[in-house]
PDB file of C-alpha atoms and ligand atoms in Angstrom:
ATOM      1  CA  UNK A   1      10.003  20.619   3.340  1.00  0.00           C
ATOM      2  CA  UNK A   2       9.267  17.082   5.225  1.00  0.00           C
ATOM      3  CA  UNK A   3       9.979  14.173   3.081  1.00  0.00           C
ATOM      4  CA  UNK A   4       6.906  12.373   1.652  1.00  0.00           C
ATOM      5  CA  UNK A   5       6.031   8.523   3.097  1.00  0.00           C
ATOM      6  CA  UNK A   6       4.041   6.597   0.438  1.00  0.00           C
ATOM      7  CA  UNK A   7       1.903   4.090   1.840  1.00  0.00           C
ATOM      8  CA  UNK A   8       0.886   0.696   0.298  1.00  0.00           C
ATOM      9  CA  UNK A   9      -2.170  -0.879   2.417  1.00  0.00           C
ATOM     10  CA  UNK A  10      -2.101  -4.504   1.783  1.00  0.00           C
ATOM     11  CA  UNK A  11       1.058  -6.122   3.025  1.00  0.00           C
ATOM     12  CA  UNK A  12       2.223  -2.864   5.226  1.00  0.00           C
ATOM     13  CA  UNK A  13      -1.174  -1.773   6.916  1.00  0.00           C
ATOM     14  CA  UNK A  14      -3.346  -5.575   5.654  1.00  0.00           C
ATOM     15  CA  UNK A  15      -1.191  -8.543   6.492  1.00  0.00           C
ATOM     16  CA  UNK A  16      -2.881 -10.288   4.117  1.00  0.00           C
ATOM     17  CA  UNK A  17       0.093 -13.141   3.522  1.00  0.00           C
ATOM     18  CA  UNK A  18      -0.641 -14.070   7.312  1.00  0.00           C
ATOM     19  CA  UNK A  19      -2.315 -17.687   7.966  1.00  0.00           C
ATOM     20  CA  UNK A  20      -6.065 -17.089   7.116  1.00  0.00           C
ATOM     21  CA  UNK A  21      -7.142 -18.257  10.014  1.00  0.00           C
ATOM     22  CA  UNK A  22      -4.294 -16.333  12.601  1.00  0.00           C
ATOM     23  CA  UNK A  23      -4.935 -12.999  13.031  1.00  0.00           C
ATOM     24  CA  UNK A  24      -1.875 -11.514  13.583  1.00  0.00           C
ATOM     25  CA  UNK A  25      -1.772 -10.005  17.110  1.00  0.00           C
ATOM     26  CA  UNK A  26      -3.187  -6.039  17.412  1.00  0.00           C
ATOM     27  CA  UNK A  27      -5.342  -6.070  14.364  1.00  0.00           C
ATOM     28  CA  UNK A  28      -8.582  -6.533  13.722  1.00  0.00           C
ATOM     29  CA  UNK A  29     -10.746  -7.952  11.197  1.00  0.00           C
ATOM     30  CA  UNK A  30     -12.796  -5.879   8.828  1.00  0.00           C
ATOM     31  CA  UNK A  31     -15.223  -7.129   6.431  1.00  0.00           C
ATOM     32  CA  UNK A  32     -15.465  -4.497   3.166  1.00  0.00           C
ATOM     33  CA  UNK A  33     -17.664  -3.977   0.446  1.00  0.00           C
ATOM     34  CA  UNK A  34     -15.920  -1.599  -1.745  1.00  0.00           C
ATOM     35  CA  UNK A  35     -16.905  -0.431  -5.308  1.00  0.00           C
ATOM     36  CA  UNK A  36     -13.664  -1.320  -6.788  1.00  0.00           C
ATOM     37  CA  UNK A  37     -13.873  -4.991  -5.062  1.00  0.00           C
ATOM     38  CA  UNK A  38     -17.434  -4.930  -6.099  1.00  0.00           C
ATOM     39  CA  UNK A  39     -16.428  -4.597  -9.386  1.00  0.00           C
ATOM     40  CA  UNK A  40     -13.037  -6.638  -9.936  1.00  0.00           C
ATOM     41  CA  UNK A  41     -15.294  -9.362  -8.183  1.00  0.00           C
ATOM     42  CA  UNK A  42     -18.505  -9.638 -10.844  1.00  0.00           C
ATOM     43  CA  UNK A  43     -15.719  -9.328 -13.657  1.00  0.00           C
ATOM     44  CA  UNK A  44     -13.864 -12.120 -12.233  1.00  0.00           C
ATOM     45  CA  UNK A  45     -16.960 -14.035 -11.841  1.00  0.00           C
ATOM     46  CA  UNK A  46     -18.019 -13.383 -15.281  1.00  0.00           C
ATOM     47  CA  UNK A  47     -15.349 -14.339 -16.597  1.00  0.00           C
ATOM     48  CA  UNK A  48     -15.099 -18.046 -15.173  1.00  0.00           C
ATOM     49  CA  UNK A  49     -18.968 -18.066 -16.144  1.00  0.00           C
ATOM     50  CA  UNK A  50     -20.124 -18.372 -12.390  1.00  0.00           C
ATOM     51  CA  UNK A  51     -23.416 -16.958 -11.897  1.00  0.00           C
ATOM     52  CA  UNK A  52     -23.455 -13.616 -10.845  1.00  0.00           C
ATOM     53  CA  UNK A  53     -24.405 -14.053  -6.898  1.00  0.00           C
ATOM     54  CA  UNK A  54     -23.848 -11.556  -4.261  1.00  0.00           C
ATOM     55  CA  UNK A  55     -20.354 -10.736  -3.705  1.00  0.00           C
ATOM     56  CA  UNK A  56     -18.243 -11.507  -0.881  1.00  0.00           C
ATOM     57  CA  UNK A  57     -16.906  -8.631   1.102  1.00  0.00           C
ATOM     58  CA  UNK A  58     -13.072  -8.622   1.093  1.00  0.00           C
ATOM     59  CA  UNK A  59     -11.510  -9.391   4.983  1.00  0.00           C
ATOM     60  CA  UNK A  60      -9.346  -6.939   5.885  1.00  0.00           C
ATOM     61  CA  UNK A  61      -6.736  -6.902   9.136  1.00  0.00           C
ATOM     62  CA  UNK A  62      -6.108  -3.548  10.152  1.00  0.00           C
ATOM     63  CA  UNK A  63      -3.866  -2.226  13.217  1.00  0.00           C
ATOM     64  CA  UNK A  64      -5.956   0.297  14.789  1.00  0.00           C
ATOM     65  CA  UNK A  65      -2.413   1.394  16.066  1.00  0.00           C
ATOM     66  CA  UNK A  66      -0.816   2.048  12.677  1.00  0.00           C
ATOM     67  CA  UNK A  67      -3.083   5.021  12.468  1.00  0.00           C
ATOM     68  CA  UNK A  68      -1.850   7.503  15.283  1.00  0.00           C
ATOM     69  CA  UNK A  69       1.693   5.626  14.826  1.00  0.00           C
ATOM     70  CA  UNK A  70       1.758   7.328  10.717  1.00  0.00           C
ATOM     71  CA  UNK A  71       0.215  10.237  11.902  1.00  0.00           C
ATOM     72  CA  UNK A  72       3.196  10.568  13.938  1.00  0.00           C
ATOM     73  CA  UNK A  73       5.869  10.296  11.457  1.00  0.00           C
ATOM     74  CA  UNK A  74       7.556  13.223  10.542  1.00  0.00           C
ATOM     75  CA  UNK A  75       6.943  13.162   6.819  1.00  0.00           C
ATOM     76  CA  UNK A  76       3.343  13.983   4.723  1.00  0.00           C
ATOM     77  CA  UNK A  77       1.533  10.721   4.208  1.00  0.00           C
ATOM     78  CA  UNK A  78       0.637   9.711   0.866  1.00  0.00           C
ATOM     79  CA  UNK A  79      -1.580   6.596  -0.190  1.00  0.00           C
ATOM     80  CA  UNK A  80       0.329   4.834  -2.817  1.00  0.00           C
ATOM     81  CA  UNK A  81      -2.213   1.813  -2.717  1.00  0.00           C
ATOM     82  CA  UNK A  82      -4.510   0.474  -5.643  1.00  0.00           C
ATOM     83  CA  UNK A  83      -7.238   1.233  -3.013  1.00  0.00           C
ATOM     84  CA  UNK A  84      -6.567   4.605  -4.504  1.00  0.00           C
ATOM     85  CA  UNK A  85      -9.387   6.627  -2.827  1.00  0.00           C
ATOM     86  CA  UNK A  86     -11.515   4.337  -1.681  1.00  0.00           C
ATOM     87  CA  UNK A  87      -8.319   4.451   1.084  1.00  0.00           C
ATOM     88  CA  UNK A  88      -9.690   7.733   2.421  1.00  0.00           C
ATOM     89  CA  UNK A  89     -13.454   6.297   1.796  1.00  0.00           C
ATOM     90  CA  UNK A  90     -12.507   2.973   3.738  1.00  0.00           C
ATOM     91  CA  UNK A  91      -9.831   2.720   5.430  1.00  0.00           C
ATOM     92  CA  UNK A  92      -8.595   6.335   6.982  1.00  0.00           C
ATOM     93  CA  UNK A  93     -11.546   6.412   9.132  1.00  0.00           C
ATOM     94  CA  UNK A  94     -10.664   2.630  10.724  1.00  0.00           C
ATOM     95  CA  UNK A  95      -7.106   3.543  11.289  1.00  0.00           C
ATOM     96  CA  UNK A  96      -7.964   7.281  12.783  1.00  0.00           C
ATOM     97  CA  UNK A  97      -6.500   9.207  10.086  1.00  0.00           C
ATOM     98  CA  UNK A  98      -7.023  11.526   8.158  1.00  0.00           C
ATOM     99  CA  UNK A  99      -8.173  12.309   4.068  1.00  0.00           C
ATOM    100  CA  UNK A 100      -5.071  11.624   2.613  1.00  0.00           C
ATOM    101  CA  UNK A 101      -3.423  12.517  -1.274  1.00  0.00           C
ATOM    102  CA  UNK A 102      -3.440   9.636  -2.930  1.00  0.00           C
ATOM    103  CA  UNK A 103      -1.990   8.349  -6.286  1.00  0.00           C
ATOM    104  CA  UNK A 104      -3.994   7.493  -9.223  1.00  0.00           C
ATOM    105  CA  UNK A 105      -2.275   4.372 -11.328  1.00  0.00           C
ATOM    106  CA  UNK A 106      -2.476   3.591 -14.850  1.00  0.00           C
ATOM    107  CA  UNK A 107      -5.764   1.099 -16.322  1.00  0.00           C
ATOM    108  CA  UNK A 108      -4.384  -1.265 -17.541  1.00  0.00           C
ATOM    109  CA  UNK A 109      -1.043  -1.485 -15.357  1.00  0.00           C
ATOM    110  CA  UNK A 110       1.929  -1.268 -17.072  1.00  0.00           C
ATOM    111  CA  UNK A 111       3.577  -4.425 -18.071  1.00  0.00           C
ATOM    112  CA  UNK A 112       6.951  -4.246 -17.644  1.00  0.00           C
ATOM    113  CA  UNK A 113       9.787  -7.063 -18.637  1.00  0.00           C
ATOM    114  CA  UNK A 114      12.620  -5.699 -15.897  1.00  0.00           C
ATOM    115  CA  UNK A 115      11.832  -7.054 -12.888  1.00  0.00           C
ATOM    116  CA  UNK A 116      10.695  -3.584 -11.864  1.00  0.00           C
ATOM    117  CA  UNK A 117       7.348  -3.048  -9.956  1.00  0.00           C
ATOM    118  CA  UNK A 118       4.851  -0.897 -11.690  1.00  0.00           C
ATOM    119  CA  UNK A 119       4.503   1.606  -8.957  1.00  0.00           C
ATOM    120  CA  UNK A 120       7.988   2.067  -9.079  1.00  0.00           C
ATOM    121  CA  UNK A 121       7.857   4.458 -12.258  1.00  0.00           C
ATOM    122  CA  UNK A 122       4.487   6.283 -11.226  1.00  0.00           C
ATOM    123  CA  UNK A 123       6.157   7.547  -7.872  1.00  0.00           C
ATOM    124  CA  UNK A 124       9.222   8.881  -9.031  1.00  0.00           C
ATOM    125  CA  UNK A 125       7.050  10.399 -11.574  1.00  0.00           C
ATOM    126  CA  UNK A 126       5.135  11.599  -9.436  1.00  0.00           C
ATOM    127  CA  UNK A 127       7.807  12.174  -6.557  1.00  0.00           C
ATOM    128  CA  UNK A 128       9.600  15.451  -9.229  1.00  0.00           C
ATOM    129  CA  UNK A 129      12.449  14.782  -7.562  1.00  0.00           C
ATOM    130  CA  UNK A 130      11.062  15.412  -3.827  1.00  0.00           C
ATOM    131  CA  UNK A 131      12.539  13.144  -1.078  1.00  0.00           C
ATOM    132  CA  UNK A 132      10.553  10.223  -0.456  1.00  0.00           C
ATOM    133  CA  UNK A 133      10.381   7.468   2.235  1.00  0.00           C
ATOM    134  CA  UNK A 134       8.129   4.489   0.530  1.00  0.00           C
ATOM    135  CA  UNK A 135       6.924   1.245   2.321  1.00  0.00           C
ATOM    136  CA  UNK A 136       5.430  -1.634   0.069  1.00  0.00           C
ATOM    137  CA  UNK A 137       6.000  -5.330   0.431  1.00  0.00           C
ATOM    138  CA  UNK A 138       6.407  -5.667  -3.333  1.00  0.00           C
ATOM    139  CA  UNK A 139       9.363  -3.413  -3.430  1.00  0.00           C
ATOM    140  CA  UNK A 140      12.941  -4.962  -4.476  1.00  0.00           C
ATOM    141  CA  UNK A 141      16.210  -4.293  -5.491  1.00  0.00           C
ATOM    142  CA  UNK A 142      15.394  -3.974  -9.166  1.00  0.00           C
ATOM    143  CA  UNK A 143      12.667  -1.261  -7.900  1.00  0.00           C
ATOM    144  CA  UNK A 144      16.147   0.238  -5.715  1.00  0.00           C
ATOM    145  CA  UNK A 145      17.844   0.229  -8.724  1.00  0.00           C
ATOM    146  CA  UNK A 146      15.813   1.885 -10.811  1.00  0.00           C
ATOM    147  CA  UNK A 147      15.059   4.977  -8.361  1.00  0.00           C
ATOM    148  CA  UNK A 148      18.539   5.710  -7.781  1.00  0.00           C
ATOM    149  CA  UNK A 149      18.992   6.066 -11.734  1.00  0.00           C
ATOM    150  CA  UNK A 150      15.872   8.104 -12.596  1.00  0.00           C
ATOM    151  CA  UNK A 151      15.315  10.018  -8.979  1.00  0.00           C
ATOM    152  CA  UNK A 152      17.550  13.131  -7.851  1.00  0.00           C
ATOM    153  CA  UNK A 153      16.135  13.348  -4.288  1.00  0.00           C
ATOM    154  CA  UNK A 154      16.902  11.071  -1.076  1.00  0.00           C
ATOM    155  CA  UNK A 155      14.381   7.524  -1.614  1.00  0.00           C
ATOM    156  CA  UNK A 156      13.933   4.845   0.962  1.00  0.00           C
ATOM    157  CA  UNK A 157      12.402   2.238  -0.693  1.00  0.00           C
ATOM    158  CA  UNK A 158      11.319  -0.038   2.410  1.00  0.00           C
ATOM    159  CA  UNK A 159       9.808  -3.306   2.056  1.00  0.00           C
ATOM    160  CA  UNK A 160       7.409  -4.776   4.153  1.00  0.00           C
ATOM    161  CA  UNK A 161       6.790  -8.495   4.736  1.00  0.00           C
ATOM    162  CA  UNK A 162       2.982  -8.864   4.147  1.00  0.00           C
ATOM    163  CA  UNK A 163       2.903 -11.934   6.791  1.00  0.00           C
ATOM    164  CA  UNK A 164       3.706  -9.304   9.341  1.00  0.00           C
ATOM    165  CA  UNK A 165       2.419  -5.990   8.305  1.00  0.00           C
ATOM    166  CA  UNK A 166       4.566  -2.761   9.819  1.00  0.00           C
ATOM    167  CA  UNK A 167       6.048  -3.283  12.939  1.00  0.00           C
ATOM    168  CA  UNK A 168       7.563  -0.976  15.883  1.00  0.00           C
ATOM    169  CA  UNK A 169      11.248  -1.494  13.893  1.00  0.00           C
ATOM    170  CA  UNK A 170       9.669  -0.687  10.735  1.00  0.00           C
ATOM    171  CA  UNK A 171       8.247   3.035  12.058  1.00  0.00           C
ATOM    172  CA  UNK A 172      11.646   2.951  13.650  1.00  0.00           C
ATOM    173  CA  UNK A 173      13.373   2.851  10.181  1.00  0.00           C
ATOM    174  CA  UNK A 174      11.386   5.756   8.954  1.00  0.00           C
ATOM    175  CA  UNK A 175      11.932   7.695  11.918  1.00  0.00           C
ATOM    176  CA  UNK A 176      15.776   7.394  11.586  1.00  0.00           C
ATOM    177  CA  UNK A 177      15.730   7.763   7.752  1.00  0.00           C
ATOM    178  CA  UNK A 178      13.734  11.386   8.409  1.00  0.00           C
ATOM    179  CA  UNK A 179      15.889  12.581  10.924  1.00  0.00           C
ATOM    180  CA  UNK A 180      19.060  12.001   8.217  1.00  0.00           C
ATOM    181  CA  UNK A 181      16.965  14.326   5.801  1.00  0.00           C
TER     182      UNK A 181
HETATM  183 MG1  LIG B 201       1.011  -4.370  -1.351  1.00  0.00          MG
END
């Protein structure tokens, strides 16, 4: 069976930590109106008792490259995003990929007082022991840590630096890792 790669979208596939006014080089700008940004946005306006205007549509780099690059990973690519499926709705179809499984997280997310990342849990959970690559830019060595105790497959827990979104070394990684499996 090929391992699983989960991807996160923003940091990986979004460079979102980039200088908001530097594109990094090879992506392109998308301006998105999602229901769950729709949403988080007239709650957080609410809250701070603005007045309940039209929201702004979220900017979003993406590498029209990373697409055809996943796709040709050897490993079944999972969304492991809090896009959840509004990846598939939104985002698949910019990067030239297909409907993808995604994972469905927790409302409210867990609070945790470890140092380990929410997701962290839900994957292995969700992983049932099956060899996973995973590439987040929240990931670190508490989240390491804490796979290799409660995880009997192979993990790569790969982080990604959000200014810089996945690079040629970073597919590179994955490719290697796979090949080990
Ligand atoms: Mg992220």
């Amino acid at each position: 069976m090929r391992p699983v790669l989960l991807v996160d979208v923003d940091g990986p596939l979004n460079p979102y930590a980039a200088k908001p006014h530097r594109r990094p080089q090879g992506y392109r700008t998308h301006r998105l109106t999602t229901p769950r940004w729709e949403a988080a946005e007239r709650r957080r306006l609410s809250e701070w008792g603005l007045p309940l205007k039209a929201v702004k549509p979220l900017r979003v780099w993406l590498n029209p490259g990373h697409g055809p690059a996943l796709a040709a990973l050897p490993f079944d690519l999972v969304w492991a995003t809090t896009w959840e499926e509004e990846a598939n709705a939104f985002l698949a179809p910019l990067l030239g990929l297909p409907t993808l499984p995604f994972l469905s997280w927790p409302q409210p997310r867990p609070q945790r007082e470890d140092g380990v990342f929410w997701k962290t849990p839900e994957i292995v959970a969700w992983a049932r022991g099956r060899p996973f690559a995973w590439v987040d830019d929240q990931i670190t060595e508490a989240d390491r840590g804490w796979v290799h105790a409660h995880h009997q497959g192979r993990a790569l827990l790969h982080r990604i630096d959000p200014k810089v979104g996945m690079t040629a070394a970073d597919f590179a990684r994955l490719r290697d890792w796979a090949s080990l499996t």
